[in-house]
CSV table of C-alpha atoms in Angstrom, one decimal:
chain,number,residue,atom,x,y,z
W,1,UNK,CA,0.0,0.0,0.0
W,2,UNK,CA,1.8,3.0,-1.4
W,3,UNK,CA,3.0,4.7,-4.5
W,4,UNK,CA,5.1,1.8,-5.9
W,5,UNK,CA,2.2,-0.6,-5.2
W,6,UNK,CA,-0.3,1.6,-7.1
W,7,UNK,CA,2.1,2.1,-10.0
W,8,UNK,CA,2.6,-1.6,-10.4
W,9,UNK,CA,-1.1,-2.5,-10.0
W,10,UNK,CA,-1.8,-0.1,-12.9
W,11,UNK,CA,0.6,-2.0,-15.1
W,12,UNK,CA,-0.9,-5.3,-13.8
W,13,UNK,CA,-4.3,-4.2,-14.9
W,14,UNK,CA,-3.0,-3.3,-18.4
W,15,UNK,CA,-1.0,-6.4,-19.0
W,16,UNK,CA,-2.3,-9.4,-16.9
W,17,UNK,CA,-5.6,-11.2,-17.8
W,18,UNK,CA,-8.1,-10.2,-15.2
W,19,UNK,CA,-9.3,-13.6,-14.0
W,20,UNK,CA,-8.2,-12.9,-10.4
W,21,UNK,CA,-9.6,-9.4,-10.3
W,22,UNK,CA,-7.2,-6.6,-9.2
W,23,UNK,CA,-5.0,-7.8,-6.3
W,24,UNK,CA,-4.7,-5.4,-3.4
W,25,UNK,CA,-1.0,-5.8,-3.0
W,26,UNK,CA,2.2,-6.3,-4.8
W,27,UNK,CA,4.4,-8.5,-2.6
W,28,UNK,CA,8.1,-8.4,-2.9
W,29,UNK,CA,9.5,-11.1,-0.4
W,30,UNK,CA,8.8,-12.9,2.8
W,31,UNK,CA,10.5,-14.4,5.8
W,32,UNK,CA,9.1,-16.9,8.2
W,33,UNK,CA,5.4,-16.0,8.5
W,34,UNK,CA,5.7,-12.5,7.3
W,35,UNK,CA,5.6,-10.9,3.8
W,36,UNK,CA,6.5,-7.4,2.7
W,37,UNK,CA,5.0,-5.4,-0.1
W,38,UNK,CA,6.9,-3.3,-2.6
W,39,UNK,CA,6.5,-0.2,-0.4
W,40,UNK,CA,8.1,-1.9,2.6
W,41,UNK,CA,4.9,-2.6,4.6
W,42,UNK,CA,5.1,-5.9,6.6
W,43,UNK,CA,2.2,-8.4,7.0
W,44,UNK,CA,1.6,-11.5,9.1
W,45,UNK,CA,0.7,-14.0,6.5
W,46,UNK,CA,-2.4,-16.0,7.9
W,47,UNK,CA,-3.2,-17.4,4.5
W,48,UNK,CA,0.1,-18.9,3.5
W,49,UNK,CA,-0.6,-18.8,-0.3
W,50,UNK,CA,-3.9,-20.5,0.4
W,51,UNK,CA,-2.4,-23.4,2.5
W,52,UNK,CA,0.6,-23.6,0.1
W,53,UNK,CA,3.5,-22.2,2.1
W,54,UNK,CA,3.6,-25.0,4.7
W,55,UNK,CA,7.0,-23.9,5.9
W,56,UNK,CA,6.5,-20.2,5.6
W,57,UNK,CA,8.7,-18.0,3.5
W,58,UNK,CA,12.4,-18.5,2.9
W,59,UNK,CA,12.6,-21.6,5.1
W,60,UNK,CA,16.3,-22.7,5.1
W,61,UNK,CA,15.6,-26.4,4.5
W,62,UNK,CA,13.5,-25.7,1.4
W,63,UNK,CA,15.7,-23.0,0.1
W,64,UNK,CA,18.8,-25.3,0.5
W,65,UNK,CA,17.0,-28.2,-1.1
W,66,UNK,CA,15.7,-26.4,-4.3
W,67,UNK,CA,19.0,-24.4,-4.6
W,68,UNK,CA,21.0,-27.6,-4.6
W,69,UNK,CA,18.6,-29.3,-7.0
W,70,UNK,CA,18.5,-26.3,-9.4
W,71,UNK,CA,22.2,-26.5,-9.7
W,72,UNK,CA,22.1,-30.2,-10.6
W,73,UNK,CA,19.0,-30.7,-12.6
W,74,UNK,CA,15.7,-28.8,-12.7
W,75,UNK,CA,14.0,-30.9,-15.3
W,76,UNK,CA,14.7,-34.1,-17.2
W,77,UNK,CA,11.2,-35.0,-18.7
W,78,UNK,CA,9.2,-38.0,-17.9
W,79,UNK,CA,11.0,-40.1,-20.6
W,80,UNK,CA,13.3,-40.6,-17.6
W,81,UNK,CA,13.0,-40.5,-13.8
W,82,UNK,CA,15.1,-39.3,-10.9
W,83,UNK,CA,16.0,-40.6,-7.5
W,84,UNK,CA,14.1,-37.8,-5.9
W,85,UNK,CA,10.9,-38.6,-7.8
W,86,UNK,CA,11.1,-42.2,-6.7
W,87,UNK,CA,11.8,-41.3,-3.1
W,88,UNK,CA,8.9,-38.8,-3.0
W,89,UNK,CA,6.4,-41.4,-4.3
W,90,UNK,CA,7.6,-43.9,-1.7
W,91,UNK,CA,7.3,-41.3,1.0
W,92,UNK,CA,3.7,-40.3,0.1
W,93,UNK,CA,2.6,-43.9,0.0
W,94,UNK,CA,4.2,-44.5,3.3
W,95,UNK,CA,2.7,-41.4,5.0
W,96,UNK,CA,-0.8,-42.1,3.6
W,97,UNK,CA,-0.6,-45.6,5.1
W,98,UNK,CA,-1.5,-47.0,1.7
W,99,UNK,CA,-1.1,-50.7,1.2
W,100,UNK,CA,1.6,-52.5,-0.7
W,101,UNK,CA,1.1,-52.0,-4.4
W,102,UNK,CA,0.0,-48.4,-4.1
W,103,UNK,CA,1.4,-45.9,-6.6
W,104,UNK,CA,1.7,-42.1,-7.3
W,105,UNK,CA,1.1,-40.1,-10.4
W,106,UNK,CA,2.7,-36.6,-10.3
W,107,UNK,CA,1.3,-33.6,-11.8
W,108,UNK,CA,1.8,-29.8,-11.3
W,109,UNK,CA,-1.3,-28.8,-9.4
W,110,UNK,CA,-4.3,-29.9,-7.5
W,111,UNK,CA,-6.6,-29.4,-10.5
W,112,UNK,CA,-4.4,-31.8,-12.5
W,113,UNK,CA,-4.4,-34.4,-9.8
W,114,UNK,CA,-8.2,-34.2,-9.9
W,115,UNK,CA,-8.1,-34.7,-13.7
W,116,UNK,CA,-6.0,-37.8,-13.1
W,117,UNK,CA,-8.5,-39.0,-10.6
W,118,UNK,CA,-11.4,-38.5,-13.1
W,119,UNK,CA,-9.6,-40.6,-15.7
W,120,UNK,CA,-8.8,-43.2,-13.0
W,121,UNK,CA,-12.5,-43.4,-12.2
W,122,UNK,CA,-13.4,-43.8,-15.9
W,123,UNK,CA,-11.2,-46.8,-16.1
W,124,UNK,CA,-13.7,-48.7,-13.8
W,125,UNK,CA,-15.9,-48.9,-16.8
W,126,UNK,CA,-18.4,-46.5,-15.4
W,127,UNK,CA,-18.7,-42.7,-15.8
W,128,UNK,CA,-20.9,-41.5,-12.9
W,129,UNK,CA,-19.3,-39.4,-10.2
W,130,UNK,CA,-20.9,-38.2,-7.1
W,131,UNK,CA,-19.5,-35.0,-5.6
W,132,UNK,CA,-20.8,-32.6,-2.9
W,133,UNK,CA,-22.6,-29.3,-3.0
W,134,UNK,CA,-20.1,-26.6,-1.9
W,135,UNK,CA,-17.2,-28.6,-3.3
W,136,UNK,CA,-14.2,-26.9,-4.9
W,137,UNK,CA,-11.8,-29.3,-6.9
W,138,UNK,CA,-10.3,-26.8,-9.3
W,139,UNK,CA,-11.0,-24.9,-12.5
W,140,UNK,CA,-9.8,-27.1,-15.3
W,141,UNK,CA,-12.9,-28.3,-17.2
W,142,UNK,CA,-12.9,-31.9,-15.7
W,143,UNK,CA,-12.3,-30.6,-12.2
W,144,UNK,CA,-14.8,-27.9,-12.8
W,145,UNK,CA,-17.5,-30.5,-13.4
W,146,UNK,CA,-16.9,-31.7,-9.8
W,147,UNK,CA,-16.8,-28.1,-8.4
W,148,UNK,CA,-20.2,-27.0,-7.4
W,149,UNK,CA,-20.3,-23.2,-7.4
W,150,UNK,CA,-22.6,-22.1,-10.2
W,151,UNK,CA,-20.6,-18.8,-10.9
W,152,UNK,CA,-17.6,-21.0,-11.7
W,153,UNK,CA,-19.4,-23.6,-13.7
W,154,UNK,CA,-22.1,-22.0,-15.7
W,155,UNK,CA,-20.0,-19.9,-18.2
W,156,UNK,CA,-18.3,-23.1,-19.3
W,157,UNK,CA,-21.2,-25.5,-19.5
W,158,UNK,CA,-21.7,-28.1,-20.9
W,159,UNK,CA,-19.1,-29.8,-18.7
W,160,UNK,CA,-18.4,-33.6,-18.6
W,161,UNK,CA,-21.6,-35.6,-18.1
W,162,UNK,CA,-22.4,-38.0,-15.3
W,163,UNK,CA,-21.6,-35.8,-12.3
W,164,UNK,CA,-24.2,-35.3,-9.6
W,165,UNK,CA,-23.9,-33.1,-6.5
W,166,UNK,CA,-25.4,-34.1,-3.2
W,167,UNK,CA,-25.7,-32.0,0.0
W,168,UNK,CA,-22.5,-32.2,2.0
W,169,UNK,CA,-22.9,-34.2,5.1
W,170,UNK,CA,-26.4,-35.5,4.2
W,171,UNK,CA,-26.2,-39.2,4.7
W,172,UNK,CA,-29.6,-40.0,3.1
W,173,UNK,CA,-28.8,-38.1,0.0
W,174,UNK,CA,-25.5,-39.9,-0.3
W,175,UNK,CA,-27.2,-43.3,0.1
W,176,UNK,CA,-29.6,-42.4,-2.7
W,177,UNK,CA,-26.9,-41.1,-5.0
W,178,UNK,CA,-24.4,-43.9,-5.0
W,179,UNK,CA,-25.4,-46.8,-7.2
W,180,UNK,CA,-24.0,-49.5,-9.5
W,181,UNK,CA,-23.5,-46.8,-12.1
W,182,UNK,CA,-21.2,-44.8,-9.8
W,183,UNK,CA,-17.5,-44.8,-10.8
W,184,UNK,CA,-16.4,-42.7,-7.9
W,185,UNK,CA,-17.4,-40.5,-5.0
W,186,UNK,CA,-15.2,-37.5,-4.7
W,187,UNK,CA,-15.2,-35.6,-1.4
W,188,UNK,CA,-13.1,-33.1,0.5
W,189,UNK,CA,-12.7,-34.1,4.2
W,190,UNK,CA,-13.1,-30.3,4.9
W,191,UNK,CA,-14.5,-28.0,2.3
W,192,UNK,CA,-12.1,-25.0,2.4
W,193,UNK,CA,-13.7,-22.9,-0.3
W,194,UNK,CA,-17.1,-23.3,1.2
W,195,UNK,CA,-15.9,-21.9,4.5
W,196,UNK,CA,-14.0,-24.7,6.1
W,197,UNK,CA,-17.1,-27.1,6.5
W,198,UNK,CA,-16.8,-30.6,7.8
W,199,UNK,CA,-19.3,-33.4,6.9
W,200,UNK,CA,-18.3,-35.3,10.1
W,201,UNK,CA,-16.5,-38.5,10.6
W,202,UNK,CA,-19.6,-40.6,10.3
W,203,UNK,CA,-20.3,-39.2,6.8
W,204,UNK,CA,-16.9,-40.1,5.5
W,205,UNK,CA,-17.1,-43.6,6.9
W,206,UNK,CA,-20.5,-44.0,5.3
W,207,UNK,CA,-19.0,-42.8,1.9
W,208,UNK,CA,-16.3,-45.6,2.4
W,209,UNK,CA,-19.0,-48.1,3.1
W,210,UNK,CA,-21.3,-47.2,0.2
W,211,UNK,CA,-18.5,-47.0,-2.3
W,212,UNK,CA,-17.3,-50.4,-1.2
W,213,UNK,CA,-20.8,-51.8,-1.4
W,214,UNK,CA,-21.4,-50.7,-4.9
W,215,UNK,CA,-17.9,-51.2,-6.3
W,216,UNK,CA,-17.1,-47.5,-6.8
W,217,UNK,CA,-13.9,-45.6,-5.9
W,218,UNK,CA,-13.7,-43.4,-2.9
W,219,UNK,CA,-11.5,-40.5,-3.9
W,220,UNK,CA,-10.6,-37.9,-1.2
W,221,UNK,CA,-9.5,-34.5,-2.2
W,222,UNK,CA,-6.7,-33.7,0.2
W,223,UNK,CA,-5.3,-30.8,-1.9
W,224,UNK,CA,-5.8,-28.3,0.9
W,225,UNK,CA,-6.2,-30.5,4.0
W,226,UNK,CA,-3.2,-32.7,3.3
W,227,UNK,CA,0.5,-32.5,4.2
W,228,UNK,CA,-0.2,-31.8,7.9
W,229,UNK,CA,-2.6,-29.0,7.5
W,230,UNK,CA,-5.2,-30.4,9.9
W,231,UNK,CA,-2.8,-32.0,12.4
W,232,UNK,CA,-2.4,-35.3,10.7
W,233,UNK,CA,-0.5,-36.0,7.4
W,234,UNK,CA,-4.0,-36.3,5.8
W,235,UNK,CA,-7.4,-35.4,7.1
W,236,UNK,CA,-8.9,-38.8,6.2
W,237,UNK,CA,-6.6,-40.4,8.8
W,238,UNK,CA,-8.8,-38.8,11.5
W,239,UNK,CA,-11.8,-40.6,10.2
W,240,UNK,CA,-10.2,-44.0,10.5
W,241,UNK,CA,-10.7,-45.0,7.0
W,242,UNK,CA,-8.6,-45.8,3.9
W,243,UNK,CA,-9.9,-44.3,0.6
W,244,UNK,CA,-9.1,-45.7,-2.8
W,245,UNK,CA,-7.2,-42.6,-3.9
W,246,UNK,CA,-6.3,-39.2,-2.7
W,247,UNK,CA,-5.3,-36.0,-4.5
W,248,UNK,CA,-2.6,-33.7,-2.9
W,249,UNK,CA,-0.9,-30.5,-3.9
W,250,UNK,CA,-0.7,-27.1,-2.2
W,251,UNK,CA,1.5,-27.7,0.8
W,252,UNK,CA,3.5,-30.6,-0.7
W,253,UNK,CA,5.9,-28.3,-2.5
W,254,UNK,CA,5.9,-25.4,0.0
W,255,UNK,CA,5.4,-23.1,-3.0
W,256,UNK,CA,7.1,-25.0,-5.8
W,257,UNK,CA,4.2,-26.3,-8.0
W,258,UNK,CA,3.4,-30.0,-7.7
W,259,UNK,CA,0.3,-32.2,-7.4
W,260,UNK,CA,-0.1,-35.9,-7.0
W,261,UNK,CA,-2.7,-38.6,-7.2
W,262,UNK,CA,-2.0,-41.5,-4.7
W,263,UNK,CA,-3.8,-44.7,-5.7
W,264,UNK,CA,-4.3,-47.2,-2.9
W,265,UNK,CA,-3.5,-50.7,-3.7
W,266,UNK,CA,-2.4,-52.5,-6.8
W,267,UNK,CA,-6.0,-52.9,-8.3
W,268,UNK,CA,-6.6,-49.1,-8.2
W,269,UNK,CA,-3.1,-48.1,-9.1
W,270,UNK,CA,-3.2,-50.4,-12.1
W,271,UNK,CA,-6.3,-48.8,-13.6
W,272,UNK,CA,-4.1,-46.2,-15.5
W,273,UNK,CA,-1.6,-47.9,-17.7
W,274,UNK,CA,1.3,-46.8,-20.0
W,275,UNK,CA,0.2,-44.0,-22.3
W,276,UNK,CA,-3.2,-43.3,-20.8
W,277,UNK,CA,-2.0,-40.3,-18.8
W,278,UNK,CA,1.0,-38.1,-18.5
W,279,UNK,CA,2.5,-34.7,-17.6
W,280,UNK,CA,5.5,-32.8,-19.0
W,281,UNK,CA,6.6,-31.3,-15.7
W,282,UNK,CA,4.9,-33.4,-13.1
W,283,UNK,CA,7.4,-34.6,-10.4
W,284,UNK,CA,10.4,-33.2,-12.0
W,285,UNK,CA,13.6,-33.1,-10.0
W,286,UNK,CA,13.1,-29.6,-8.6
W,287,UNK,CA,9.5,-30.3,-7.5
W,288,UNK,CA,10.5,-33.6,-6.0
W,289,UNK,CA,13.4,-32.1,-4.1
W,290,UNK,CA,10.9,-29.4,-2.7
W,291,UNK,CA,8.4,-32.1,-1.7
W,292,UNK,CA,11.0,-34.2,0.1
W,293,UNK,CA,12.3,-31.2,2.0
W,294,UNK,CA,8.8,-30.2,3.1
W,295,UNK,CA,7.9,-33.7,4.3
W,296,UNK,CA,11.2,-34.1,6.1
W,297,UNK,CA,11.1,-30.7,7.8
W,298,UNK,CA,7.4,-31.2,8.9
W,299,UNK,CA,8.5,-34.5,10.5
W,300,UNK,CA,11.8,-33.2,12.0
W,301,UNK,CA,10.2,-30.1,13.5
W,302,UNK,CA,7.1,-31.9,14.9
W,303,UNK,CA,4.8,-29.7,12.9
W,304,UNK,CA,1.8,-32.1,12.8
W,305,UNK,CA,1.5,-31.9,16.6
W,306,UNK,CA,2.2,-28.2,16.5
W,307,UNK,CA,-0.5,-27.6,13.8
W,308,UNK,CA,-3.1,-29.4,16.0
W,309,UNK,CA,-2.1,-27.5,19.1
W,310,UNK,CA,-1.7,-24.1,17.6
W,311,UNK,CA,-4.9,-24.4,15.7
W,312,UNK,CA,-6.8,-25.3,18.8
W,313,UNK,CA,-5.1,-22.4,20.7
W,314,UNK,CA,-6.2,-20.1,17.9
W,315,UNK,CA,-9.9,-21.3,18.0
W,316,UNK,CA,-10.0,-21.1,21.7
W,317,UNK,CA,-8.5,-17.6,21.8
W,318,UNK,CA,-10.9,-16.3,19.2
W,319,UNK,CA,-13.9,-17.8,21.0
W,320,UNK,CA,-12.7,-16.4,24.4
W,321,UNK,CA,-13.0,-12.9,23.0
W,322,UNK,CA,-16.8,-13.3,23.3
W,323,UNK,CA,-17.2,-10.8,20.4
W,324,UNK,CA,-20.9,-10.7,19.4
W,325,UNK,CA,-19.9,-10.8,15.7
W,326,UNK,CA,-18.2,-14.2,16.1
W,327,UNK,CA,-20.6,-17.1,16.1
W,328,UNK,CA,-18.2,-20.1,15.6
W,329,UNK,CA,-14.7,-21.1,14.7
W,330,UNK,CA,-14.7,-24.1,12.4
W,331,UNK,CA,-12.1,-26.4,11.1
W,332,UNK,CA,-9.1,-28.5,12.3
W,333,UNK,CA,-5.5,-27.9,12.9
W,334,UNK,CA,-4.4,-24.7,11.1
W,335,UNK,CA,-7.2,-24.7,8.7
W,336,UNK,CA,-9.8,-22.6,10.3
W,337,UNK,CA,-12.8,-20.3,9.5
W,338,UNK,CA,-13.9,-17.6,11.8
W,339,UNK,CA,-17.7,-17.5,11.2
W,340,UNK,CA,-19.4,-14.1,11.5
W,341,UNK,CA,-22.9,-13.2,12.4
W,342,UNK,CA,-23.0,-10.6,9.5
W,343,UNK,CA,-21.6,-10.7,5.9
W,344,UNK,CA,-18.7,-8.4,6.6
W,345,UNK,CA,-15.8,-10.9,6.0
W,346,UNK,CA,-14.5,-8.8,3.1
W,347,UNK,CA,-14.5,-5.6,5.2
W,348,UNK,CA,-12.7,-7.4,8.0
W,349,UNK,CA,-10.0,-8.7,5.6
W,350,UNK,CA,-9.5,-5.2,4.2
W,351,UNK,CA,-9.2,-3.6,7.7
W,352,UNK,CA,-6.9,-6.4,8.8
W,353,UNK,CA,-4.6,-5.7,5.8
W,354,UNK,CA,-4.4,-2.0,6.7
W,355,UNK,CA,-2.9,-3.0,10.1
W,356,UNK,CA,-0.6,-5.7,8.9
W,357,UNK,CA,-2.6,-9.1,8.8
W,358,UNK,CA,-3.4,-11.0,5.6
W,359,UNK,CA,-6.6,-13.2,6.0
W,360,UNK,CA,-9.0,-14.6,3.4
W,361,UNK,CA,-12.7,-13.6,3.3
W,362,UNK,CA,-13.6,-17.0,1.8
W,363,UNK,CA,-17.4,-16.4,2.1
W,364,UNK,CA,-19.4,-13.3,3.1
W,365,UNK,CA,-19.6,-14.5,6.7
W,366,UNK,CA,-16.4,-16.5,7.0
W,367,UNK,CA,-12.7,-15.6,7.2
W,368,UNK,CA,-10.4,-18.5,6.3
W,369,UNK,CA,-7.0,-18.8,8.1
W,370,UNK,CA,-4.5,-21.2,6.8
W,371,UNK,CA,-1.1,-19.9,8.0
W,372,UNK,CA,2.3,-21.6,7.6
W,373,UNK,CA,2.6,-24.6,9.8
W,374,UNK,CA,5.6,-23.0,11.5
W,375,UNK,CA,3.5,-20.1,12.9
W,376,UNK,CA,4.0,-19.5,16.6
W,377,UNK,CA,1.3,-19.0,19.1
W,378,UNK,CA,2.7,-15.6,19.8
W,379,UNK,CA,2.2,-14.7,16.1
W,380,UNK,CA,-1.4,-16.0,16.2
W,381,UNK,CA,-2.0,-14.1,19.5
W,382,UNK,CA,-1.0,-10.8,17.8
W,383,UNK,CA,-3.9,-11.4,15.3
W,384,UNK,CA,-6.4,-12.3,18.0
W,385,UNK,CA,-5.5,-9.2,20.0
W,386,UNK,CA,-6.2,-7.0,17.0
W,387,UNK,CA,-9.4,-8.9,16.0
W,388,UNK,CA,-11.9,-7.2,18.3
W,389,UNK,CA,-11.1,-3.7,16.8
W,390,UNK,CA,-11.3,-5.1,13.3
W,391,UNK,CA,-14.7,-6.6,14.0
W,392,UNK,CA,-16.0,-3.5,15.6
W,393,UNK,CA,-14.8,-1.4,12.7
W,394,UNK,CA,-16.4,-3.8,10.1
W,395,UNK,CA,-19.7,-3.8,12.0
W,396,UNK,CA,-19.8,0.0,12.2
W,397,UNK,CA,-18.9,0.4,8.5
W,398,UNK,CA,-21.9,-1.8,7.6
W,399,UNK,CA,-24.3,-0.1,10.1
W,400,UNK,CA,-23.1,3.4,10.9
W,401,UNK,CA,-26.2,4.0,12.9
């Protein structure tokens, strides 16, 4: 926020396609859980690149890993493989608790991982996919068919056929929707884009039961919830089930683009065979080195337990404010939504930015927080301390009387 920021945003508006709208800030660099704009203003990053910057900004382990790899080989094509790619696949299978014979397909993003999951499901010989209302699985055309929000979908219809959406968490609707024609049920363990909504453990277990009963795949979208975000490596592990496949991305590369489809067991992993899918950049040496560094650092620094503890501290602290505008704090680990009594989330986010906090107004009445997993409770407390004044100002701006 300053002269340099305004100048660059004017150039942005003239030269960058406006699919993201006009950003409020031009960021120049970051360190730990803070970022700076081009005018030198500092912000506590409570969004983390939308759950991407798992280790924050400039983490020495990640910087060292990708610097070393960049000097050796950034890309080699998937005509070949690398030791890092193999090690990362093995590590993902291990951390997911997937059975022997499981395998990984590497892509560049979460949306591409979903595309791979759609093709995997088609190889069952069926084409029906059950997804959930409120779901967000990406914006490529296949992933968009599974995404629910009409504003994202309608300009590009018709999308792929055979996708039905059921109310999230409605067990009766899920029972009715899954049939012998269903190739896959695709669900997020927590719907981030919808405001960090949980369907409950029983619902996920029912999805497992129904898909097994009808011979369909259960695909869980762990793109946002995976890689320790909710306090376990993957959110499904808190439900005590094993899916047939998961999609991951975001936190895996700590900022280096990478996505992956993990297929559980040889039967599922074997559905896609040579030549049926591919990716030019997926799992290249640089991305694999980043992924391995992120996973190793999360384990070494005990960030799973920290995410669970810090996230609960954040939720308790916000609720303890007793502010009349806060009705609920949803989510798990360090994926949280502060739910508001009035649709002033955008105003709160703008006010927060003015005093040095970056938060995400994911819905009119919900503020999403997905900070780096390395964030300290002191840093979280600094936001909680500032929050009442932000809420008061947002409420007053809506209703000056």
